[in-house]
């Protein structure tokens, strides 16, 4: 395949997984507007107590989450963010093949998104996807599909192909249309990650440090499957089902009575899952992730 990476030099594996003190999962949203009911933050410690929602009742903004990461988060926290931390690169040898200004790695991509969308309020990225050369690669609302958008489901990262092999149904980050799209979440998230200015490493784009907090990409369906759910039934909407899933991850019950929205349940389950598996060195060293893939496309923690 033209542009397919042939250098299969693997990333040097860590000797063991990391021992974190706290585990957070952030269910993200790329929707229009300042405050989003689709954002939820759950947090747990290294014991077996159930994760709890951070600031219950609060309607988060993306700026709020950035502030929490910068100022309020405890040291030694593994943070999972439910968004794509980059765009496809390995399949074509570039994020935007044929464009002379295509960035060379994920950090440069985040900087490009920020530079083009700096005037967009609430960490939106509309101005980025409106750029005439970049818009050609995206599927947008109103039947606007760029002439370089790959027909069908769009281009996929290597990690998304790994997700497919696990039974998940990922969507391309170049797709900004439909209920299952994650492109808007990913682009808004890139602005937040860029704003952190490397103060918190984002694995695997940044190397896994021996100590301190780390951000990683999560796909909440992977956590739900590890808790005994199927990909088709990954969403949990009752307290009873939430406690059953938590038990499968070695966690005490949350004891929520009645219905629960899937933003909060996704965050709670995924925080418990991160605690359950963070020590597993194999998840920090997926077989298909090369050094080049790590710094360009990134990876979804738990995909293998």
PDB file of C-alpha atoms in Angstrom:
ATOM      1  CA  UNK A   1       0.000   0.000   0.000  1.00  0.00           C
ATOM      2  CA  UNK A   2       1.319   3.439  -0.920  1.00  0.00           C
ATOM      3  CA  UNK A   3       2.471   5.275   2.169  1.00  0.00           C
ATOM      4  CA  UNK A   4       2.122   2.211   4.423  1.00  0.00           C
ATOM      5  CA  UNK A   5       4.795   2.202   7.109  1.00  0.00           C
ATOM      6  CA  UNK A   6       7.371  -0.545   6.623  1.00  0.00           C
ATOM      7  CA  UNK A   7       9.584   0.201   9.619  1.00  0.00           C
ATOM      8  CA  UNK A   8       8.307  -2.195  12.238  1.00  0.00           C
ATOM      9  CA  UNK A   9      10.803  -1.330  14.968  1.00  0.00           C
ATOM     10  CA  UNK A  10       8.807  -1.859  18.172  1.00  0.00           C
ATOM     11  CA  UNK A  11       8.624   0.550  21.037  1.00  0.00           C
ATOM     12  CA  UNK A  12      10.882  -0.569  23.884  1.00  0.00           C
ATOM     13  CA  UNK A  13       8.519  -2.125  26.447  1.00  0.00           C
ATOM     14  CA  UNK A  14       8.506  -1.029  30.055  1.00  0.00           C
ATOM     15  CA  UNK A  15       9.626  -3.667  32.518  1.00  0.00           C
ATOM     16  CA  UNK A  16       6.298  -3.474  34.281  1.00  0.00           C
ATOM     17  CA  UNK A  17       3.156  -1.392  34.349  1.00  0.00           C
ATOM     18  CA  UNK A  18       2.952   1.817  36.310  1.00  0.00           C
ATOM     19  CA  UNK A  19       1.850   2.104  39.913  1.00  0.00           C
ATOM     20  CA  UNK A  20      -0.449   5.124  39.992  1.00  0.00           C
ATOM     21  CA  UNK A  21      -2.081   6.559  43.111  1.00  0.00           C
ATOM     22  CA  UNK A  22      -5.284   7.776  41.459  1.00  0.00           C
ATOM     23  CA  UNK A  23      -7.293   6.970  38.334  1.00  0.00           C
ATOM     24  CA  UNK A  24      -9.563   9.343  36.451  1.00  0.00           C
ATOM     25  CA  UNK A  25     -11.756   8.875  33.405  1.00  0.00           C
ATOM     26  CA  UNK A  26     -13.191  11.791  31.441  1.00  0.00           C
ATOM     27  CA  UNK A  27     -16.167  11.261  29.169  1.00  0.00           C
ATOM     28  CA  UNK A  28     -15.661  14.065  26.656  1.00  0.00           C
ATOM     29  CA  UNK A  29     -17.855  16.111  24.316  1.00  0.00           C
ATOM     30  CA  UNK A  30     -17.147  18.079  21.177  1.00  0.00           C
ATOM     31  CA  UNK A  31     -20.613  19.612  20.984  1.00  0.00           C
ATOM     32  CA  UNK A  32     -21.201  23.291  20.272  1.00  0.00           C
ATOM     33  CA  UNK A  33     -21.385  25.601  23.278  1.00  0.00           C
ATOM     34  CA  UNK A  34     -19.624  26.333  26.516  1.00  0.00           C
ATOM     35  CA  UNK A  35     -21.090  23.837  29.000  1.00  0.00           C
ATOM     36  CA  UNK A  36     -21.723  20.218  28.088  1.00  0.00           C
ATOM     37  CA  UNK A  37     -23.835  17.698  29.952  1.00  0.00           C
ATOM     38  CA  UNK A  38     -21.959  15.062  27.978  1.00  0.00           C
ATOM     39  CA  UNK A  39     -18.767  15.710  29.954  1.00  0.00           C
ATOM     40  CA  UNK A  40     -18.321  13.612  33.101  1.00  0.00           C
ATOM     41  CA  UNK A  41     -15.254  13.083  35.278  1.00  0.00           C
ATOM     42  CA  UNK A  42     -14.894  10.074  37.580  1.00  0.00           C
ATOM     43  CA  UNK A  43     -12.060   9.480  40.031  1.00  0.00           C
ATOM     44  CA  UNK A  44     -10.881   6.652  42.278  1.00  0.00           C
ATOM     45  CA  UNK A  45      -7.876   5.837  44.424  1.00  0.00           C
ATOM     46  CA  UNK A  46      -5.724   2.708  44.341  1.00  0.00           C
ATOM     47  CA  UNK A  47      -7.924   0.810  46.799  1.00  0.00           C
ATOM     48  CA  UNK A  48     -11.141  -1.007  45.852  1.00  0.00           C
ATOM     49  CA  UNK A  49     -13.634   1.754  46.563  1.00  0.00           C
ATOM     50  CA  UNK A  50     -15.939   2.623  43.679  1.00  0.00           C
ATOM     51  CA  UNK A  51     -15.021   5.640  41.553  1.00  0.00           C
ATOM     52  CA  UNK A  52     -16.967   8.781  42.345  1.00  0.00           C
ATOM     53  CA  UNK A  53     -18.141  11.575  40.079  1.00  0.00           C
ATOM     54  CA  UNK A  54     -16.029  14.722  40.455  1.00  0.00           C
ATOM     55  CA  UNK A  55     -18.164  17.801  41.159  1.00  0.00           C
ATOM     56  CA  UNK A  56     -21.533  15.998  41.012  1.00  0.00           C
ATOM     57  CA  UNK A  57     -24.239  18.222  39.578  1.00  0.00           C
ATOM     58  CA  UNK A  58     -21.721  20.493  37.895  1.00  0.00           C
ATOM     59  CA  UNK A  59     -22.129  21.046  34.150  1.00  0.00           C
ATOM     60  CA  UNK A  60     -18.551  21.036  32.899  1.00  0.00           C
ATOM     61  CA  UNK A  61     -17.005  23.159  30.203  1.00  0.00           C
ATOM     62  CA  UNK A  62     -13.897  22.080  28.331  1.00  0.00           C
ATOM     63  CA  UNK A  63     -12.086  24.969  30.018  1.00  0.00           C
ATOM     64  CA  UNK A  64     -13.193  23.585  33.404  1.00  0.00           C
ATOM     65  CA  UNK A  65     -11.613  20.236  32.579  1.00  0.00           C
ATOM     66  CA  UNK A  66      -8.389  21.933  31.493  1.00  0.00           C
ATOM     67  CA  UNK A  67      -8.321  23.844  34.775  1.00  0.00           C
ATOM     68  CA  UNK A  68      -8.932  20.666  36.770  1.00  0.00           C
ATOM     69  CA  UNK A  69      -6.068  18.914  34.997  1.00  0.00           C
ATOM     70  CA  UNK A  70      -3.741  21.862  35.550  1.00  0.00           C
ATOM     71  CA  UNK A  71      -4.589  22.848  39.127  1.00  0.00           C
ATOM     72  CA  UNK A  72      -6.849  20.424  40.962  1.00  0.00           C
ATOM     73  CA  UNK A  73      -5.844  16.935  39.920  1.00  0.00           C
ATOM     74  CA  UNK A  74      -3.791  15.039  42.486  1.00  0.00           C
ATOM     75  CA  UNK A  75      -0.230  14.010  41.593  1.00  0.00           C
ATOM     76  CA  UNK A  76       0.268  10.460  40.368  1.00  0.00           C
ATOM     77  CA  UNK A  77      -3.033  10.226  38.476  1.00  0.00           C
ATOM     78  CA  UNK A  78      -3.612   8.135  35.364  1.00  0.00           C
ATOM     79  CA  UNK A  79      -6.172  10.075  33.316  1.00  0.00           C
ATOM     80  CA  UNK A  80      -8.134   8.474  30.508  1.00  0.00           C
ATOM     81  CA  UNK A  81      -9.810  10.848  28.048  1.00  0.00           C
ATOM     82  CA  UNK A  82     -12.519   9.491  25.777  1.00  0.00           C
ATOM     83  CA  UNK A  83     -11.384  11.083  22.521  1.00  0.00           C
ATOM     84  CA  UNK A  84      -8.957  10.481  19.686  1.00  0.00           C
ATOM     85  CA  UNK A  85      -5.616  12.090  20.486  1.00  0.00           C
ATOM     86  CA  UNK A  86      -4.578  12.221  16.835  1.00  0.00           C
ATOM     87  CA  UNK A  87      -5.587  11.542  13.224  1.00  0.00           C
ATOM     88  CA  UNK A  88      -4.654   8.711  10.843  1.00  0.00           C
ATOM     89  CA  UNK A  89      -1.097   8.927   9.526  1.00  0.00           C
ATOM     90  CA  UNK A  90       0.397   5.454   8.913  1.00  0.00           C
ATOM     91  CA  UNK A  91      -1.929   4.479   6.051  1.00  0.00           C
ATOM     92  CA  UNK A  92      -0.816   7.356   3.822  1.00  0.00           C
ATOM     93  CA  UNK A  93       2.413   8.550   5.429  1.00  0.00           C
ATOM     94  CA  UNK A  94       0.816  11.876   6.402  1.00  0.00           C
ATOM     95  CA  UNK A  95      -2.163  13.381   8.199  1.00  0.00           C
ATOM     96  CA  UNK A  96      -3.074  15.339   5.065  1.00  0.00           C
ATOM     97  CA  UNK A  97      -1.295  13.639   2.149  1.00  0.00           C
ATOM     98  CA  UNK A  98      -0.501  15.955  -0.728  1.00  0.00           C
ATOM     99  CA  UNK A  99      -0.536  19.106   1.397  1.00  0.00           C
ATOM    100  CA  UNK A 100       2.878  20.718   1.843  1.00  0.00           C
ATOM    101  CA  UNK A 101       2.007  22.029   5.324  1.00  0.00           C
ATOM    102  CA  UNK A 102       0.843  18.691   6.736  1.00  0.00           C
ATOM    103  CA  UNK A 103       2.265  18.323  10.289  1.00  0.00           C
ATOM    104  CA  UNK A 104       4.988  15.779  10.966  1.00  0.00           C
ATOM    105  CA  UNK A 105       3.750  14.435  14.313  1.00  0.00           C
ATOM    106  CA  UNK A 106       0.898  14.682  16.807  1.00  0.00           C
ATOM    107  CA  UNK A 107       2.318  17.608  18.780  1.00  0.00           C
ATOM    108  CA  UNK A 108       2.643  19.590  15.542  1.00  0.00           C
ATOM    109  CA  UNK A 109      -0.926  18.605  14.642  1.00  0.00           C
ATOM    110  CA  UNK A 110      -2.229  19.916  17.976  1.00  0.00           C
ATOM    111  CA  UNK A 111      -0.333  23.167  17.437  1.00  0.00           C
ATOM    112  CA  UNK A 112      -1.848  23.514  13.956  1.00  0.00           C
ATOM    113  CA  UNK A 113      -5.376  22.973  15.268  1.00  0.00           C
ATOM    114  CA  UNK A 114      -4.776  25.556  17.992  1.00  0.00           C
ATOM    115  CA  UNK A 115      -3.242  28.116  15.639  1.00  0.00           C
ATOM    116  CA  UNK A 116      -6.094  27.866  13.156  1.00  0.00           C
ATOM    117  CA  UNK A 117      -8.899  27.702  15.727  1.00  0.00           C
ATOM    118  CA  UNK A 118      -7.521  30.055  18.383  1.00  0.00           C
ATOM    119  CA  UNK A 119     -10.400  32.485  17.909  1.00  0.00           C
ATOM    120  CA  UNK A 120     -13.064  29.756  18.187  1.00  0.00           C
ATOM    121  CA  UNK A 121     -14.750  29.950  21.595  1.00  0.00           C
ATOM    122  CA  UNK A 122     -14.915  27.074  24.085  1.00  0.00           C
ATOM    123  CA  UNK A 123     -12.038  25.118  22.499  1.00  0.00           C
ATOM    124  CA  UNK A 124     -14.053  24.508  19.333  1.00  0.00           C
ATOM    125  CA  UNK A 125     -12.197  23.699  16.105  1.00  0.00           C
ATOM    126  CA  UNK A 126     -14.566  24.942  13.397  1.00  0.00           C
ATOM    127  CA  UNK A 127     -12.013  27.251  11.819  1.00  0.00           C
ATOM    128  CA  UNK A 128      -9.563  24.366  11.507  1.00  0.00           C
ATOM    129  CA  UNK A 129     -11.915  22.129   9.510  1.00  0.00           C
ATOM    130  CA  UNK A 130     -13.071  25.109   7.449  1.00  0.00           C
ATOM    131  CA  UNK A 131      -9.564  25.631   6.048  1.00  0.00           C
ATOM    132  CA  UNK A 132      -9.728  24.946   2.312  1.00  0.00           C
ATOM    133  CA  UNK A 133      -6.900  22.390   2.252  1.00  0.00           C
ATOM    134  CA  UNK A 134      -7.951  20.613   5.448  1.00  0.00           C
ATOM    135  CA  UNK A 135     -11.683  20.507   4.677  1.00  0.00           C
ATOM    136  CA  UNK A 136     -10.931  18.250   1.715  1.00  0.00           C
ATOM    137  CA  UNK A 137     -10.163  15.401   4.134  1.00  0.00           C
ATOM    138  CA  UNK A 138     -13.256  15.652   6.368  1.00  0.00           C
ATOM    139  CA  UNK A 139     -16.915  14.660   6.196  1.00  0.00           C
ATOM    140  CA  UNK A 140     -18.978  17.522   7.621  1.00  0.00           C
ATOM    141  CA  UNK A 141     -22.640  18.359   8.147  1.00  0.00           C
ATOM    142  CA  UNK A 142     -24.836  19.569   5.326  1.00  0.00           C
ATOM    143  CA  UNK A 143     -23.602  16.942   2.882  1.00  0.00           C
ATOM    144  CA  UNK A 144     -20.156  18.513   2.790  1.00  0.00           C
ATOM    145  CA  UNK A 145     -17.775  15.650   2.148  1.00  0.00           C
ATOM    146  CA  UNK A 146     -14.270  16.547   1.084  1.00  0.00           C
ATOM    147  CA  UNK A 147     -12.978  15.086  -2.155  1.00  0.00           C
ATOM    148  CA  UNK A 148     -10.117  13.432  -0.209  1.00  0.00           C
ATOM    149  CA  UNK A 149     -12.340  11.828   2.454  1.00  0.00           C
ATOM    150  CA  UNK A 150     -11.930   8.070   2.045  1.00  0.00           C
ATOM    151  CA  UNK A 151     -15.266   6.641   0.821  1.00  0.00           C
ATOM    152  CA  UNK A 152     -17.246   4.658   3.366  1.00  0.00           C
ATOM    153  CA  UNK A 153     -16.168   4.968   6.978  1.00  0.00           C
ATOM    154  CA  UNK A 154     -13.104   7.109   6.338  1.00  0.00           C
ATOM    155  CA  UNK A 155      -9.432   6.614   7.184  1.00  0.00           C
ATOM    156  CA  UNK A 156      -8.561   4.728  10.361  1.00  0.00           C
ATOM    157  CA  UNK A 157      -5.583   4.769  12.680  1.00  0.00           C
ATOM    158  CA  UNK A 158      -3.736   1.538  13.416  1.00  0.00           C
ATOM    159  CA  UNK A 159      -5.173   1.548  16.939  1.00  0.00           C
ATOM    160  CA  UNK A 160      -8.698   1.735  15.514  1.00  0.00           C
ATOM    161  CA  UNK A 161      -7.994  -1.353  13.414  1.00  0.00           C
ATOM    162  CA  UNK A 162      -6.909  -3.044  16.646  1.00  0.00           C
ATOM    163  CA  UNK A 163     -10.198  -1.977  18.233  1.00  0.00           C
ATOM    164  CA  UNK A 164     -12.078  -3.562  15.328  1.00  0.00           C
ATOM    165  CA  UNK A 165     -10.243  -6.831  15.907  1.00  0.00           C
ATOM    166  CA  UNK A 166     -11.497  -6.769  19.501  1.00  0.00           C
ATOM    167  CA  UNK A 167     -15.114  -6.477  18.326  1.00  0.00           C
ATOM    168  CA  UNK A 168     -15.522  -2.710  18.653  1.00  0.00           C
ATOM    169  CA  UNK A 169     -16.890  -0.415  15.949  1.00  0.00           C
ATOM    170  CA  UNK A 170     -14.704   2.689  15.902  1.00  0.00           C
ATOM    171  CA  UNK A 171     -15.349   5.604  13.571  1.00  0.00           C
ATOM    172  CA  UNK A 172     -12.821   7.701  11.687  1.00  0.00           C
ATOM    173  CA  UNK A 173     -11.687  10.917  13.332  1.00  0.00           C
ATOM    174  CA  UNK A 174     -12.100  12.510   9.895  1.00  0.00           C
ATOM    175  CA  UNK A 175     -15.853  11.958  10.172  1.00  0.00           C
ATOM    176  CA  UNK A 176     -17.711  14.806  11.906  1.00  0.00           C
ATOM    177  CA  UNK A 177     -21.247  13.566  11.177  1.00  0.00           C
ATOM    178  CA  UNK A 178     -23.567  11.173  13.015  1.00  0.00           C
ATOM    179  CA  UNK A 179     -24.303  10.014  16.543  1.00  0.00           C
ATOM    180  CA  UNK A 180     -21.238   7.762  16.703  1.00  0.00           C
ATOM    181  CA  UNK A 181     -18.719  10.292  15.376  1.00  0.00           C
ATOM    182  CA  UNK A 182     -15.833  11.248  17.626  1.00  0.00           C
ATOM    183  CA  UNK A 183     -14.099  13.682  15.278  1.00  0.00           C
ATOM    184  CA  UNK A 184     -15.402  16.821  16.985  1.00  0.00           C
ATOM    185  CA  UNK A 185     -14.487  15.478  20.417  1.00  0.00           C
ATOM    186  CA  UNK A 186     -11.022  14.625  19.163  1.00  0.00           C
ATOM    187  CA  UNK A 187     -10.323  18.033  17.627  1.00  0.00           C
ATOM    188  CA  UNK A 188     -11.578  19.959  20.664  1.00  0.00           C
ATOM    189  CA  UNK A 189      -9.569  17.619  22.853  1.00  0.00           C
ATOM    190  CA  UNK A 190      -6.423  18.330  20.847  1.00  0.00           C
ATOM    191  CA  UNK A 191      -6.758  22.008  21.726  1.00  0.00           C
ATOM    192  CA  UNK A 192      -6.946  21.121  25.422  1.00  0.00           C
ATOM    193  CA  UNK A 193      -3.972  18.754  25.176  1.00  0.00           C
ATOM    194  CA  UNK A 194      -1.952  21.449  23.405  1.00  0.00           C
ATOM    195  CA  UNK A 195      -2.866  23.962  26.129  1.00  0.00           C
ATOM    196  CA  UNK A 196      -1.304  21.668  28.740  1.00  0.00           C
ATOM    197  CA  UNK A 197       2.033  22.457  27.058  1.00  0.00           C
ATOM    198  CA  UNK A 198       3.514  19.039  27.878  1.00  0.00           C
ATOM    199  CA  UNK A 199       3.128  19.561  31.634  1.00  0.00           C
ATOM    200  CA  UNK A 200       1.339  16.197  31.750  1.00  0.00           C
ATOM    201  CA  UNK A 201       2.709  13.517  29.384  1.00  0.00           C
ATOM    202  CA  UNK A 202       0.196  12.162  26.865  1.00  0.00           C
ATOM    203  CA  UNK A 203       1.030   8.502  26.273  1.00  0.00           C
ATOM    204  CA  UNK A 204       2.301   7.259  23.848  1.00  0.00           C
ATOM    205  CA  UNK A 205       2.904  10.521  21.997  1.00  0.00           C
ATOM    206  CA  UNK A 206       5.100  11.339  24.979  1.00  0.00           C
ATOM    207  CA  UNK A 207       7.160   8.563  26.621  1.00  0.00           C
ATOM    208  CA  UNK A 208       5.708   6.902  29.700  1.00  0.00           C
ATOM    209  CA  UNK A 209       7.484   8.523  32.664  1.00  0.00           C
ATOM    210  CA  UNK A 210       8.644   6.552  35.694  1.00  0.00           C
ATOM    211  CA  UNK A 211       6.648   8.807  38.024  1.00  0.00           C
ATOM    212  CA  UNK A 212       3.894  11.402  37.969  1.00  0.00           C
ATOM    213  CA  UNK A 213       0.591  11.796  36.196  1.00  0.00           C
ATOM    214  CA  UNK A 214      -0.104  10.575  32.656  1.00  0.00           C
ATOM    215  CA  UNK A 215      -2.935  11.155  30.183  1.00  0.00           C
ATOM    216  CA  UNK A 216      -3.983   8.403  27.816  1.00  0.00           C
ATOM    217  CA  UNK A 217      -6.698   7.931  25.229  1.00  0.00           C
ATOM    218  CA  UNK A 218      -9.539   5.641  26.255  1.00  0.00           C
ATOM    219  CA  UNK A 219     -12.409   4.008  24.418  1.00  0.00           C
ATOM    220  CA  UNK A 220     -15.079   3.340  27.023  1.00  0.00           C
ATOM    221  CA  UNK A 221     -16.382   0.306  25.130  1.00  0.00           C
ATOM    222  CA  UNK A 222     -13.092  -1.496  25.863  1.00  0.00           C
ATOM    223  CA  UNK A 223     -13.593  -0.910  29.587  1.00  0.00           C
ATOM    224  CA  UNK A 224     -17.212  -2.078  29.404  1.00  0.00           C
ATOM    225  CA  UNK A 225     -16.194  -5.264  27.590  1.00  0.00           C
ATOM    226  CA  UNK A 226     -13.598  -5.972  30.274  1.00  0.00           C
ATOM    227  CA  UNK A 227     -16.440  -5.612  32.804  1.00  0.00           C
ATOM    228  CA  UNK A 228     -18.482  -8.322  31.096  1.00  0.00           C
ATOM    229  CA  UNK A 229     -20.529  -6.255  28.669  1.00  0.00           C
ATOM    230  CA  UNK A 230     -20.622  -6.737  24.905  1.00  0.00           C
ATOM    231  CA  UNK A 231     -19.702  -4.006  22.446  1.00  0.00           C
ATOM    232  CA  UNK A 232     -23.348  -3.751  21.435  1.00  0.00           C
ATOM    233  CA  UNK A 233     -24.433  -3.441  25.090  1.00  0.00           C
ATOM    234  CA  UNK A 234     -21.591  -1.294  26.367  1.00  0.00           C
ATOM    235  CA  UNK A 235     -23.796   1.514  27.664  1.00  0.00           C
ATOM    236  CA  UNK A 236     -24.907   1.138  31.286  1.00  0.00           C
ATOM    237  CA  UNK A 237     -28.026   3.001  32.371  1.00  0.00           C
ATOM    238  CA  UNK A 238     -29.001   1.578  35.771  1.00  0.00           C
ATOM    239  CA  UNK A 239     -27.272   1.523  39.118  1.00  0.00           C
ATOM    240  CA  UNK A 240     -27.713  -2.248  39.392  1.00  0.00           C
ATOM    241  CA  UNK A 241     -25.949  -2.884  36.082  1.00  0.00           C
ATOM    242  CA  UNK A 242     -23.233  -0.435  37.086  1.00  0.00           C
ATOM    243  CA  UNK A 243     -22.520  -2.358  40.296  1.00  0.00           C
ATOM    244  CA  UNK A 244     -22.417  -5.676  38.420  1.00  0.00           C
ATOM    245  CA  UNK A 245     -19.840  -4.258  36.009  1.00  0.00           C
ATOM    246  CA  UNK A 246     -17.797  -2.739  38.834  1.00  0.00           C
ATOM    247  CA  UNK A 247     -17.690  -6.080  40.639  1.00  0.00           C
ATOM    248  CA  UNK A 248     -16.172  -7.683  37.535  1.00  0.00           C
ATOM    249  CA  UNK A 249     -13.368  -5.113  37.774  1.00  0.00           C
ATOM    250  CA  UNK A 250     -12.628  -5.795  41.428  1.00  0.00           C
ATOM    251  CA  UNK A 251     -14.416  -2.684  42.652  1.00  0.00           C
ATOM    252  CA  UNK A 252     -16.888  -2.204  45.452  1.00  0.00           C
ATOM    253  CA  UNK A 253     -20.413  -1.167  44.502  1.00  0.00           C
ATOM    254  CA  UNK A 254     -21.226   2.413  43.671  1.00  0.00           C
ATOM    255  CA  UNK A 255     -24.737   1.939  45.132  1.00  0.00           C
ATOM    256  CA  UNK A 256     -26.474   4.312  42.768  1.00  0.00           C
ATOM    257  CA  UNK A 257     -30.229   3.731  42.930  1.00  0.00           C
ATOM    258  CA  UNK A 258     -32.266   3.753  39.726  1.00  0.00           C
ATOM    259  CA  UNK A 259     -31.357   5.162  36.312  1.00  0.00           C
ATOM    260  CA  UNK A 260     -27.988   6.727  35.537  1.00  0.00           C
ATOM    261  CA  UNK A 261     -26.928   8.532  32.381  1.00  0.00           C
ATOM    262  CA  UNK A 262     -24.316   6.765  30.301  1.00  0.00           C
ATOM    263  CA  UNK A 263     -21.867   9.679  30.479  1.00  0.00           C
ATOM    264  CA  UNK A 264     -21.461   9.185  34.213  1.00  0.00           C
ATOM    265  CA  UNK A 265     -21.547   5.389  34.024  1.00  0.00           C
ATOM    266  CA  UNK A 266     -18.945   5.369  31.223  1.00  0.00           C
ATOM    267  CA  UNK A 267     -16.636   7.521  33.331  1.00  0.00           C
ATOM    268  CA  UNK A 268     -17.144   5.438  36.483  1.00  0.00           C
ATOM    269  CA  UNK A 269     -16.592   2.086  34.774  1.00  0.00           C
ATOM    270  CA  UNK A 270     -13.552   3.302  32.871  1.00  0.00           C
ATOM    271  CA  UNK A 271     -11.888   4.760  35.967  1.00  0.00           C
ATOM    272  CA  UNK A 272     -12.337   1.412  37.717  1.00  0.00           C
ATOM    273  CA  UNK A 273     -10.965  -0.400  34.659  1.00  0.00           C
ATOM    274  CA  UNK A 274      -7.890   1.834  34.498  1.00  0.00           C
ATOM    275  CA  UNK A 275      -7.163   0.964  38.134  1.00  0.00           C
ATOM    276  CA  UNK A 276      -7.695  -2.724  37.364  1.00  0.00           C
ATOM    277  CA  UNK A 277      -5.275  -2.927  34.416  1.00  0.00           C
ATOM    278  CA  UNK A 278      -2.727  -0.091  34.702  1.00  0.00           C
ATOM    279  CA  UNK A 279      -0.137  -2.451  36.193  1.00  0.00           C
ATOM    280  CA  UNK A 280      -0.211  -4.677  33.060  1.00  0.00           C
ATOM    281  CA  UNK A 281       2.957  -3.889  31.089  1.00  0.00           C
ATOM    282  CA  UNK A 282       1.517  -5.504  27.941  1.00  0.00           C
ATOM    283  CA  UNK A 283      -1.066  -2.741  27.612  1.00  0.00           C
ATOM    284  CA  UNK A 284       1.699  -0.151  27.586  1.00  0.00           C
ATOM    285  CA  UNK A 285       3.425  -2.011  24.755  1.00  0.00           C
ATOM    286  CA  UNK A 286       0.875  -3.082  22.096  1.00  0.00           C
ATOM    287  CA  UNK A 287       2.465  -5.269  19.434  1.00  0.00           C
ATOM    288  CA  UNK A 288       1.372  -3.139  16.469  1.00  0.00           C
ATOM    289  CA  UNK A 289       2.556   0.180  17.904  1.00  0.00           C
ATOM    290  CA  UNK A 290       5.890   1.314  16.467  1.00  0.00           C
ATOM    291  CA  UNK A 291       7.841   4.392  17.529  1.00  0.00           C
ATOM    292  CA  UNK A 292       6.562   6.219  14.433  1.00  0.00           C
ATOM    293  CA  UNK A 293       2.936   5.314  15.137  1.00  0.00           C
ATOM    294  CA  UNK A 294       3.330   6.358  18.766  1.00  0.00           C
ATOM    295  CA  UNK A 295       4.407   9.923  17.958  1.00  0.00           C
ATOM    296  CA  UNK A 296       2.083  10.466  14.996  1.00  0.00           C
ATOM    297  CA  UNK A 297      -1.172   8.541  15.541  1.00  0.00           C
ATOM    298  CA  UNK A 298      -0.921   7.726  19.236  1.00  0.00           C
ATOM    299  CA  UNK A 299      -2.776   4.738  20.640  1.00  0.00           C
ATOM    300  CA  UNK A 300      -5.863   3.799  22.628  1.00  0.00           C
ATOM    301  CA  UNK A 301      -4.923   2.330  25.999  1.00  0.00           C
ATOM    302  CA  UNK A 302      -6.178  -1.258  26.161  1.00  0.00           C
ATOM    303  CA  UNK A 303      -6.383  -1.837  22.402  1.00  0.00           C
ATOM    304  CA  UNK A 304      -4.366  -4.878  21.380  1.00  0.00           C
TER     305      UNK A 304
END
